[in-house]
């Protein structure tokens, strides 16, 4: 089933498997399917469905060349025993804290938080990165148009190469560790990630795993990874051993599709809680960087989920806010390092897919806009397209003081701790009046507060110790909450990866890593 093609051209079509194996389309565009939304998912039966059942239904619609058995196996491997909640992504209600009268209740009492951080690395990327390796393992033969070979013994092996500013690397390591037919190499900038984040990566187990610190910053490492992908001689040497390089980047269809599931799962939980009736619309607010998470919400809407509005919440790097307000996307602006590092992004790659769908699939327009972005650093859409975008997406952003204030407000008013990424969304929800016709408001929470204990403890006014693990304990004691066991265990975990490389040596590090496959 050749369903997917590039956002920038319909010249070449491919199956979902081939799209997942390749990641990016050959012309630099993102893979999309024009069949999205042709078939809807019925929401009336949702209340009775488990997360796994919803996942099978959503993935079945979006990845039709996987057999139902393959999808069921992927879902089972990704979500059985890997998340610390039977709901996978549990929904919690924000209540007013005892003592205060209803009048004094926090402005978000009655709203819901969708907790996406109960996976192995305590950030929402686990939902997708636990699934991607399972999907990839079943793509062998899909690359060159050959007949699908045996599912268990891929003829060609894949080496995933990723540069990370912190969260993605660990989530990718946890997903790909010991995954059949694949290996993973992660580079992080030396001295630029938190101690917790560094230990998360350097203690990673798995026979197919390689990790190195890089002497340089994240952008240097990211650029070097791009040139590794573009190195033809390296590609030929690896091809001779039956190895291809690929990325676990959030533009991969295999990362986007699993995220559509939790919008439906949130709706199912609202139905079960009696908060809404089937068919009633829900507003979702999503802390955003690369536009992947919130785009998945738009996919859910196209699949028939009653979505009143999607609120795009940015941090101080508010390039998306400006775009959604004016129609001008301009990356020529200062870059801010904030307490929400995973949202410190100036090029939101997945925006391209949203523009594709809302322009009615206008590949020529998308190709032109993206060429403008590459050449000048900005592009502009006309008032008509902007109007259509704004019917679906609202927006807001939070500066550093507002993030800290939101963490403090949420703790004071609801006795609920949020991390700095989630706090951007909290602030924006506080600011905006509820969407017209929305029966419930849901804030997506993208990381455990314990992943960023320093910023959270400071925001709620605690004395903050110098050591990250002391900081974590201080937060536990002061709030009566418990840190995820996988984070506290890092303090005494064995460090397995202690290599530091220069930028110029990253290519040979990858080549050595491939020898392990
Ligand atoms: C990656 C990440 C985000 C941003 O998600 P996008 O899909 O890039 O919009 C937000 N919060 C956390 C904690 C993340 O790790």
Coordinates of C-alpha atoms and ligand atoms in Angstrom, one line a residue:
X1 CA 0.0 0.0 0.0
X2 CA 1.8 3.1 -1.2
X3 CA 0.1 5.7 0.8
X4 CA 2.7 8.0 2.0
X5 CA 4.5 10.8 0.0
X6 CA 6.5 13.9 0.7
X7 CA 4.9 17.1 1.8
X8 CA 6.8 18.7 -1.0
X9 CA 5.9 16.5 -3.9
X10 CA 3.6 13.6 -4.9
X11 CA 6.1 12.2 -7.4
X12 CA 7.1 9.2 -5.3
X13 CA 4.8 7.2 -3.0
X14 CA 5.7 4.6 -0.5
X15 CA 4.3 2.3 2.1
X16 CA 4.1 3.3 5.8
X17 CA 6.9 0.8 6.5
X18 CA 9.2 2.4 4.0
X19 CA 8.3 5.9 5.3
X20 CA 9.2 4.8 8.8
X21 CA 12.4 3.1 7.7
X22 CA 13.6 6.2 5.8
X23 CA 12.5 8.9 8.3
X24 CA 12.7 11.8 6.0
X25 CA 11.6 11.9 2.3
X26 CA 14.4 12.0 -0.2
X27 CA 13.5 15.6 -1.2
X28 CA 13.8 16.8 2.4
X29 CA 10.0 16.8 2.9
X30 CA 8.1 15.0 5.6
X31 CA 6.0 11.9 4.9
X32 CA 2.2 12.4 4.9
X33 CA -0.8 10.4 3.8
X34 CA -3.7 11.9 1.9
X35 CA -5.9 9.2 3.3
X36 CA -5.7 10.7 6.8
X37 CA -9.2 11.3 8.1
X38 CA -11.0 9.5 5.2
X39 CA -11.9 6.8 7.8
X40 CA -12.9 8.0 11.3
X41 CA -12.6 6.3 14.6
X42 CA -16.0 6.0 16.4
X43 CA -15.8 7.7 19.8
X44 CA -19.0 6.2 21.3
X45 CA -17.3 2.9 22.2
X46 CA -14.1 4.6 23.5
X47 CA -15.1 4.5 27.2
X48 CA -14.9 0.7 27.1
X49 CA -11.5 0.5 25.4
X50 CA -8.1 0.1 27.1
X51 CA -5.0 2.0 26.0
X52 CA -3.8 -1.0 24.0
X53 CA -7.1 -1.4 22.2
X54 CA -7.2 2.3 21.3
X55 CA -3.6 2.1 20.1
X56 CA -4.4 -0.9 17.9
X57 CA -7.3 1.0 16.4
X58 CA -5.4 4.2 15.7
X59 CA -2.2 2.6 14.4
X60 CA -4.3 0.3 12.2
X61 CA -5.9 3.3 10.5
X62 CA -2.6 5.2 10.1
X63 CA -0.3 2.4 9.2
X64 CA -2.4 0.1 7.0
X65 CA 0.4 -2.0 5.5
X66 CA 1.3 -3.4 9.0
X67 CA -0.8 -6.5 9.6
X68 CA -3.2 -6.5 12.6
X69 CA -0.9 -9.1 14.2
X70 CA 2.2 -6.9 13.7
X71 CA 0.4 -3.9 15.2
X72 CA -0.8 -5.9 18.2
X73 CA 2.7 -7.2 18.8
X74 CA 4.2 -3.7 18.6
X75 CA 1.6 -2.3 21.0
X76 CA 2.1 -5.1 23.4
X77 CA 5.9 -4.9 23.4
X78 CA 5.9 -1.1 23.7
X79 CA 3.4 -0.7 26.6
X80 CA 3.3 -3.9 28.6
X81 CA 5.2 -3.4 31.8
X82 CA 7.1 -0.3 30.5
X83 CA 4.9 2.4 31.9
X84 CA 4.2 2.9 35.6
X85 CA 0.4 3.2 35.1
X86 CA -2.2 0.8 33.7
X87 CA -3.7 3.7 31.9
X88 CA -0.2 4.3 30.3
X89 CA -1.1 8.1 30.1
X90 CA -3.3 8.7 33.2
X91 CA -5.6 11.7 33.4
X92 CA -5.8 13.6 36.7
X93 CA -8.2 16.3 37.7
X94 CA -6.9 19.6 39.2
X95 CA -8.9 20.1 42.3
X96 CA -9.0 23.1 44.6
X97 CA -6.8 22.6 47.6
X98 CA -8.5 21.9 50.9
X99 CA -9.1 24.9 53.1
X100 CA -9.9 27.5 50.5
X101 CA -13.5 28.3 49.6
X102 CA -14.8 27.7 46.1
X103 CA -14.4 31.4 45.4
X104 CA -10.6 31.3 46.1
X105 CA -10.1 28.2 44.0
X106 CA -7.2 28.3 41.5
X107 CA -8.4 29.4 38.1
X108 CA -7.7 25.9 36.7
X109 CA -9.7 23.9 39.2
X110 CA -11.8 21.5 37.1
X111 CA -9.2 21.2 34.4
X112 CA -7.4 18.0 33.7
X113 CA -3.8 17.0 33.3
X114 CA -2.8 14.2 31.0
X115 CA 0.4 12.7 32.5
X116 CA 2.5 11.5 29.6
X117 CA 5.7 10.9 31.7
X118 CA 5.2 7.5 33.3
X119 CA 7.6 5.7 30.9
X120 CA 11.1 4.5 31.5
X121 CA 12.8 8.0 31.2
X122 CA 10.1 10.1 32.8
X123 CA 9.4 12.3 29.7
X124 CA 6.6 12.1 27.1
X125 CA 9.0 11.0 24.3
X126 CA 8.8 7.5 25.8
X127 CA 5.3 7.0 24.4
X128 CA 6.7 7.3 20.9
X129 CA 10.2 6.0 21.4
X130 CA 9.0 2.8 23.0
X131 CA 7.0 2.2 19.9
X132 CA 9.3 3.3 17.1
X133 CA 11.9 0.5 17.4
X134 CA 9.1 -2.1 17.3
X135 CA 7.7 -0.5 14.2
X136 CA 11.1 -0.3 12.6
X137 CA 12.0 -3.9 13.4
X138 CA 9.1 -4.9 11.1
X139 CA 10.1 -2.8 8.1
X140 CA 12.9 -5.0 6.7
X141 CA 12.5 -5.3 3.0
X142 CA 10.3 -2.2 2.8
X143 CA 13.2 0.1 1.9
X144 CA 14.2 -1.1 -1.6
X145 CA 10.7 -2.2 -2.6
X146 CA 11.6 -5.9 -2.1
X147 CA 9.1 -8.3 -0.8
X148 CA 8.7 -8.2 2.9
X149 CA 11.2 -10.6 4.3
X150 CA 11.0 -12.5 7.6
X151 CA 9.9 -10.3 10.4
X152 CA 12.4 -11.7 12.9
X153 CA 15.6 -11.7 10.9
X154 CA 16.1 -8.4 9.1
X155 CA 18.5 -8.8 6.2
X156 CA 19.7 -5.2 6.7
X157 CA 20.5 -3.7 10.0
X158 CA 19.8 -0.1 11.1
X159 CA 22.1 2.1 13.1
X160 CA 20.2 5.0 14.7
X161 CA 22.4 8.1 15.2
X162 CA 21.1 10.9 17.4
X163 CA 22.5 14.1 18.9
X164 CA 20.6 15.2 22.0
X165 CA 20.3 18.3 24.2
X166 CA 19.0 16.0 27.0
X167 CA 15.7 14.2 26.8
X168 CA 15.5 12.7 23.4
X169 CA 18.8 10.8 23.7
X170 CA 17.8 8.9 26.8
X171 CA 14.3 8.1 25.5
X172 CA 15.8 6.8 22.2
X173 CA 18.4 4.7 24.1
X174 CA 15.7 3.2 26.3
X175 CA 13.5 2.4 23.3
X176 CA 16.3 0.9 21.0
X177 CA 18.3 -0.9 23.7
X178 CA 18.5 -4.6 22.5
X179 CA 15.9 -4.0 19.8
X180 CA 16.4 -6.6 17.1
X181 CA 18.1 -5.5 13.9
X182 CA 19.0 -2.1 15.2
X183 CA 21.8 -0.3 17.1
X184 CA 21.8 3.1 18.6
X185 CA 24.5 5.8 19.0
X186 CA 23.8 8.9 21.0
X187 CA 26.0 12.1 21.3
X188 CA 25.4 14.7 23.9
X189 CA 27.4 18.0 24.5
X190 CA 29.9 17.6 27.3
X191 CA 29.0 19.6 30.4
X192 CA 25.7 21.0 28.8
X193 CA 23.2 18.5 30.2
X194 CA 22.1 18.1 33.8
X195 CA 23.8 15.5 36.0
X196 CA 20.6 13.5 36.1
X197 CA 20.3 13.6 32.3
X198 CA 24.0 12.6 31.8
X199 CA 23.7 9.7 34.2
X200 CA 20.5 8.6 32.4
X201 CA 22.5 8.2 29.3
X202 CA 25.9 7.0 30.5
X203 CA 24.4 4.2 32.6
X204 CA 22.3 2.8 29.8
X205 CA 22.5 -1.0 29.4
X206 CA 22.2 -2.9 26.1
X207 CA 24.6 -4.7 23.8
X208 CA 23.7 -2.5 20.8
X209 CA 24.1 0.8 22.6
X210 CA 26.9 3.4 22.3
X211 CA 27.0 6.8 24.0
X212 CA 29.6 9.6 23.8
X213 CA 30.0 13.1 25.2
X214 CA 31.1 15.6 22.5
X215 CA 33.6 18.5 23.0
X216 CA 31.3 21.2 21.7
X217 CA 27.7 22.4 22.1
X218 CA 24.4 20.8 20.9
X219 CA 24.4 22.6 17.6
X220 CA 27.9 21.4 16.8
X221 CA 27.0 17.9 17.6
X222 CA 23.7 18.1 15.6
X223 CA 25.5 19.5 12.5
X224 CA 28.1 16.8 12.7
X225 CA 25.4 14.1 12.8
X226 CA 23.9 15.7 9.7
X227 CA 27.2 15.4 7.9
X228 CA 27.6 11.8 9.1
X229 CA 24.3 11.1 7.3
X230 CA 25.5 12.9 4.2
X231 CA 28.9 11.1 4.1
X232 CA 28.6 8.9 1.0
X233 CA 31.9 7.0 1.6
X234 CA 30.8 6.1 5.1
X235 CA 27.4 5.0 3.8
X236 CA 29.2 2.7 1.2
X237 CA 31.5 1.2 3.8
X238 CA 28.5 0.5 6.1
X239 CA 26.3 -0.8 3.2
X240 CA 29.0 -3.4 2.5
X241 CA 28.4 -4.7 6.0
X242 CA 24.6 -4.6 5.5
X243 CA 24.1 -1.5 7.7
X244 CA 22.1 1.7 7.0
X245 CA 22.0 4.8 9.1
X246 CA 18.7 6.2 10.3
X247 CA 17.4 8.8 12.8
X248 CA 14.9 8.6 15.6
X249 CA 14.0 12.2 15.0
X250 CA 10.5 13.4 15.8
X251 CA 9.7 13.9 12.1
X252 CA 9.5 10.1 11.6
X253 CA 5.9 8.9 11.0
X254 CA 6.7 6.2 13.5
X255 CA 7.1 8.8 16.3
X256 CA 4.1 10.8 15.3
X257 CA 1.5 8.1 15.1
X258 CA 1.9 6.7 18.6
X259 CA 1.2 10.2 20.0
X260 CA -2.2 10.4 18.4
X261 CA -3.3 7.5 20.6
X262 CA -3.2 9.4 23.9
X263 CA -5.6 12.1 22.7
X264 CA -8.2 9.4 22.3
X265 CA -7.1 7.8 25.6
X266 CA -7.7 11.1 27.4
X267 CA -11.1 11.3 25.8
X268 CA -11.9 7.8 27.0
X269 CA -10.9 8.6 30.5
X270 CA -13.0 11.8 30.5
X271 CA -16.0 9.6 29.4
X272 CA -15.3 7.1 32.1
X273 CA -15.1 9.9 34.7
X274 CA -18.4 11.2 33.6
X275 CA -16.8 14.5 32.8
X276 CA -18.1 14.6 29.3
X277 CA -20.7 12.9 27.1
X278 CA -19.7 11.1 23.9
X279 CA -19.5 13.7 21.2
X280 CA -18.8 16.7 23.4
X281 CA -15.7 18.7 22.4
X282 CA -12.5 18.9 24.5
X283 CA -9.8 21.6 24.5
X284 CA -6.2 20.4 24.6
X285 CA -3.2 22.6 25.6
X286 CA 0.2 21.3 24.5
X287 CA 3.7 22.5 25.5
X288 CA 5.4 22.6 22.2
X289 CA 8.9 22.7 20.6
X290 CA 9.1 20.8 17.4
X291 CA 5.3 20.9 16.9
X292 CA 5.1 17.1 17.0
X293 CA 3.0 16.6 20.1
X294 CA 0.4 19.2 19.1
X295 CA 0.3 18.0 15.5
X296 CA -0.7 14.5 16.8
X297 CA -3.7 16.3 18.4
X298 CA -4.6 17.6 15.0
X299 CA -4.3 14.1 13.5
X300 CA -6.7 12.9 16.3
X301 CA -9.2 15.6 15.3
X302 CA -9.0 14.5 11.6
X303 CA -9.6 11.0 12.8
X304 CA -12.9 12.1 14.3
X305 CA -12.0 13.1 17.9
X306 CA -14.2 16.1 19.0
X307 CA -11.4 18.6 19.6
X308 CA -12.7 22.1 20.4
X309 CA -9.3 23.8 20.0
X310 CA -5.6 23.0 20.2
X311 CA -3.6 25.5 22.2
X312 CA 0.1 25.8 21.3
X313 CA 2.1 26.7 24.3
X314 CA 5.7 28.0 23.9
X315 CA 8.4 29.1 26.2
X316 CA 10.4 32.3 25.7
X317 CA 11.5 30.9 22.3
X318 CA 8.1 31.9 20.9
X319 CA 8.6 31.6 17.2
X320 CA 5.4 29.6 16.9
X321 CA 3.4 32.2 18.8
X322 CA 4.6 34.8 16.4
X323 CA 3.7 32.7 13.4
X324 CA 0.3 31.8 14.6
X325 CA -0.4 35.4 15.4
X326 CA 1.0 37.1 12.3
X327 CA 1.5 34.4 9.6
X328 CA 5.3 35.2 9.5
X329 CA 7.6 32.5 10.6
X330 CA 11.1 34.0 11.3
X331 CA 13.9 32.0 12.9
X332 CA 16.3 35.0 12.7
X333 CA 16.0 35.9 16.4
X334 CA 17.9 35.4 19.6
X335 CA 17.9 31.9 21.0
X336 CA 17.1 31.6 24.8
X337 CA 18.3 28.9 27.0
X338 CA 15.5 28.3 29.5
X339 CA 14.4 26.0 32.3
X340 CA 12.4 24.1 29.6
X341 CA 15.3 23.0 27.4
X342 CA 13.2 20.6 25.3
X343 CA 11.1 23.5 24.0
X344 CA 14.1 25.7 23.2
X345 CA 13.7 25.3 19.4
X346 CA 13.7 27.8 16.6
X347 CA 12.8 25.4 13.7
X348 CA 9.6 23.5 14.4
X349 CA 10.0 20.8 11.8
X350 CA 6.6 19.2 12.2
X351 CA 4.9 22.5 11.4
X352 CA 5.4 21.5 7.7
X353 CA 2.9 18.7 8.1
X354 CA 0.2 21.0 9.5
X355 CA 0.8 23.5 6.7
X356 CA 0.4 20.7 4.2
X357 CA -3.0 19.6 5.5
X358 CA -4.4 23.0 6.1
X359 CA -3.3 24.2 2.7
X360 CA -5.4 21.3 1.2
X361 CA -2.3 19.3 0.3
X362 CA -0.6 22.1 -1.7
X363 CA 2.9 20.5 -2.2
X364 CA 4.1 23.4 -4.4
X365 CA 3.3 25.9 -1.7
X366 CA 5.0 23.8 1.0
X367 CA 8.1 23.3 -1.2
X368 CA 8.3 27.1 -1.7
X369 CA 7.8 28.0 1.9
X370 CA 10.5 25.5 3.1
X371 CA 12.9 26.8 0.4
X372 CA 12.3 30.3 1.8
X373 CA 13.0 29.1 5.3
X374 CA 16.2 27.4 4.2
X375 CA 17.4 30.4 2.2
X376 CA 16.3 33.4 4.3
X377 CA 15.3 31.9 7.6
X378 CA 11.7 33.0 7.3
X379 CA 8.5 32.5 5.3
X380 CA 5.0 34.0 5.3
X381 CA 1.6 32.5 4.7
X382 CA -1.4 34.5 3.3
X383 CA -4.4 35.6 5.4
X384 CA -6.7 32.9 4.1
X385 CA -4.4 30.0 5.2
X386 CA -3.6 31.8 8.4
X387 CA -7.4 32.1 9.1
X388 CA -7.9 28.4 8.6
X389 CA -4.9 27.6 10.9
X390 CA -6.3 29.9 13.6
X391 CA -9.7 28.2 13.5
X392 CA -7.9 25.1 14.9
X393 CA -4.9 26.4 16.8
X394 CA -4.7 29.0 19.5
X395 CA -1.4 30.0 21.1
X396 CA 0.4 31.6 24.0
X397 CA 3.8 31.6 25.6
X398 CA 5.4 32.0 29.0
X399 CA 8.7 33.8 30.0
X400 CA 10.9 32.4 32.7
X401 CA 9.2 34.3 35.5
X402 CA 5.8 33.2 34.3
X403 CA 7.0 29.6 34.2
X404 CA 8.2 29.7 37.8
X405 CA 5.0 31.5 38.9
X406 CA 2.9 28.8 37.2
X407 CA 4.7 26.0 39.0
X408 CA 4.1 27.9 42.3
X409 CA 0.4 28.6 41.5
X410 CA -0.3 25.0 40.6
X411 CA 1.3 23.8 43.8
X412 CA -0.4 26.4 45.9
X413 CA -3.8 26.1 44.4
X414 CA -4.0 22.4 43.6
X415 CA -1.3 20.7 45.6
X416 CA 0.0 19.4 42.2
X417 CA 3.6 19.6 41.0
X418 CA 4.4 20.4 37.4
X419 CA 7.7 20.6 35.5
X420 CA 8.8 23.7 33.6
X421 CA 7.6 22.5 30.2
X422 CA 4.1 21.7 31.5
X423 CA 4.2 25.0 33.3
X424 CA 4.3 26.9 30.0
X425 CA 1.0 25.2 29.1
X426 CA -0.4 25.9 32.6
X427 CA 0.4 29.6 32.2
X428 CA -1.2 29.8 28.8
X429 CA -4.4 28.0 29.9
X430 CA -4.7 30.4 32.8
X431 CA -4.4 33.3 30.4
X432 CA -6.9 32.1 27.8
X433 CA -10.7 31.9 28.3
X434 CA -11.9 28.4 27.7
X435 CA -12.6 27.5 24.0
X436 CA -16.2 28.0 23.0
X437 CA -18.2 24.8 23.2
X438 CA -15.4 22.9 25.2
X439 CA -16.9 20.5 27.8
X440 CA -13.4 20.0 29.3
X441 CA -9.9 21.4 29.2
X442 CA -6.9 19.1 29.2
X443 CA -3.3 20.1 29.8
X444 CA -0.7 17.7 28.4
X445 CA 2.1 17.2 30.9
X446 CA 5.3 16.3 29.1
X447 CA 7.8 15.5 31.9
X448 CA 7.9 14.5 35.5
X449 CA 8.7 17.4 37.8
X450 CA 11.5 15.2 39.2
X451 CA 13.3 15.4 35.9
X452 CA 13.9 19.1 36.6
X453 CA 14.0 19.1 40.4
X454 CA 16.1 22.2 40.7
X455 CA 13.8 24.5 38.7
X456 CA 10.7 23.1 40.4
X457 CA 12.2 23.3 44.0
X458 CA 13.3 26.9 43.3
X459 CA 9.9 27.9 41.9
X460 CA 8.0 26.7 45.0
X461 CA 10.5 28.6 47.3
X462 CA 12.6 25.8 48.7
X463 CA 16.3 26.1 49.7
X464 CA 18.0 24.4 46.9
X465 CA 21.1 22.2 47.6
X466 CA 24.0 22.1 45.1
X467 CA 23.7 18.4 44.3
X468 CA 20.9 17.3 41.9
X469 CA 20.1 14.2 44.0
X470 CA 20.0 16.2 47.2
X471 CA 17.7 18.5 45.4
X472 CA 15.4 15.6 44.5
X473 CA 15.2 14.5 48.1
X474 CA 14.5 18.0 49.3
X475 CA 11.6 18.2 46.8
X476 CA 10.3 14.8 48.0
X477 CA 10.4 15.8 51.7
X478 CA 8.9 19.3 51.2
X479 CA 6.0 18.1 49.1
X480 CA 5.3 14.6 50.3
X481 CA 5.5 13.3 46.7
X482 CA 7.8 10.6 45.4
X483 CA 10.4 10.7 42.7
X484 CA 10.2 8.0 40.0
X485 CA 12.4 5.1 41.1
X486 CA 14.4 5.1 37.8
X487 CA 15.6 8.6 38.6
X488 CA 16.6 8.0 42.2
X489 CA 18.4 4.8 41.2
X490 CA 20.8 6.7 39.0
X491 CA 22.8 8.0 41.9
X492 CA 24.3 4.6 42.5
X493 CA 24.0 3.1 38.9
X494 CA 27.1 1.8 37.1
X495 CA 28.5 4.2 34.5
X496 CA 29.0 2.1 31.3
X497 CA 29.8 4.9 28.8
X498 CA 32.6 7.3 29.7
X499 CA 34.0 8.3 26.2
X500 CA 34.4 11.9 25.2
X501 CA 35.1 12.6 21.5
X502 CA 36.0 15.6 19.4
X503 CA 33.5 16.7 16.8
X504 CA 35.8 15.4 14.0
X505 CA 35.9 11.9 15.6
X506 CA 32.1 11.4 15.7
X507 CA 32.0 9.6 12.3
X508 CA 34.6 7.0 13.4
X509 CA 32.8 6.6 16.7
X510 CA 29.7 5.7 14.7
X511 CA 31.7 3.3 12.6
X512 CA 33.1 1.5 15.6
X513 CA 29.6 1.3 17.1
X514 CA 28.4 -0.4 14.0
X515 CA 30.9 -3.2 14.6
X516 CA 28.9 -4.2 17.6
X517 CA 25.8 -5.0 15.4
Ligands
LIG1 C1 10.3 17.1 23.4 C2 9.6 17.8 24.6 C3 8.6 18.8 24.4 C4 8.3 19.3 23.0 O1 7.6 18.3 22.2 P1 7.4 18.6 20.6 O2 6.8 17.4 20.1 O3 8.8 18.8 20.1 O4 6.6 19.8 20.5 C5 8.0 19.3 25.5 N1 8.3 18.9 26.7 C6 9.3 17.9 27.0 C7 9.6 17.5 28.4 C8 9.9 17.3 25.9 O5 10.9 16.4 26.1

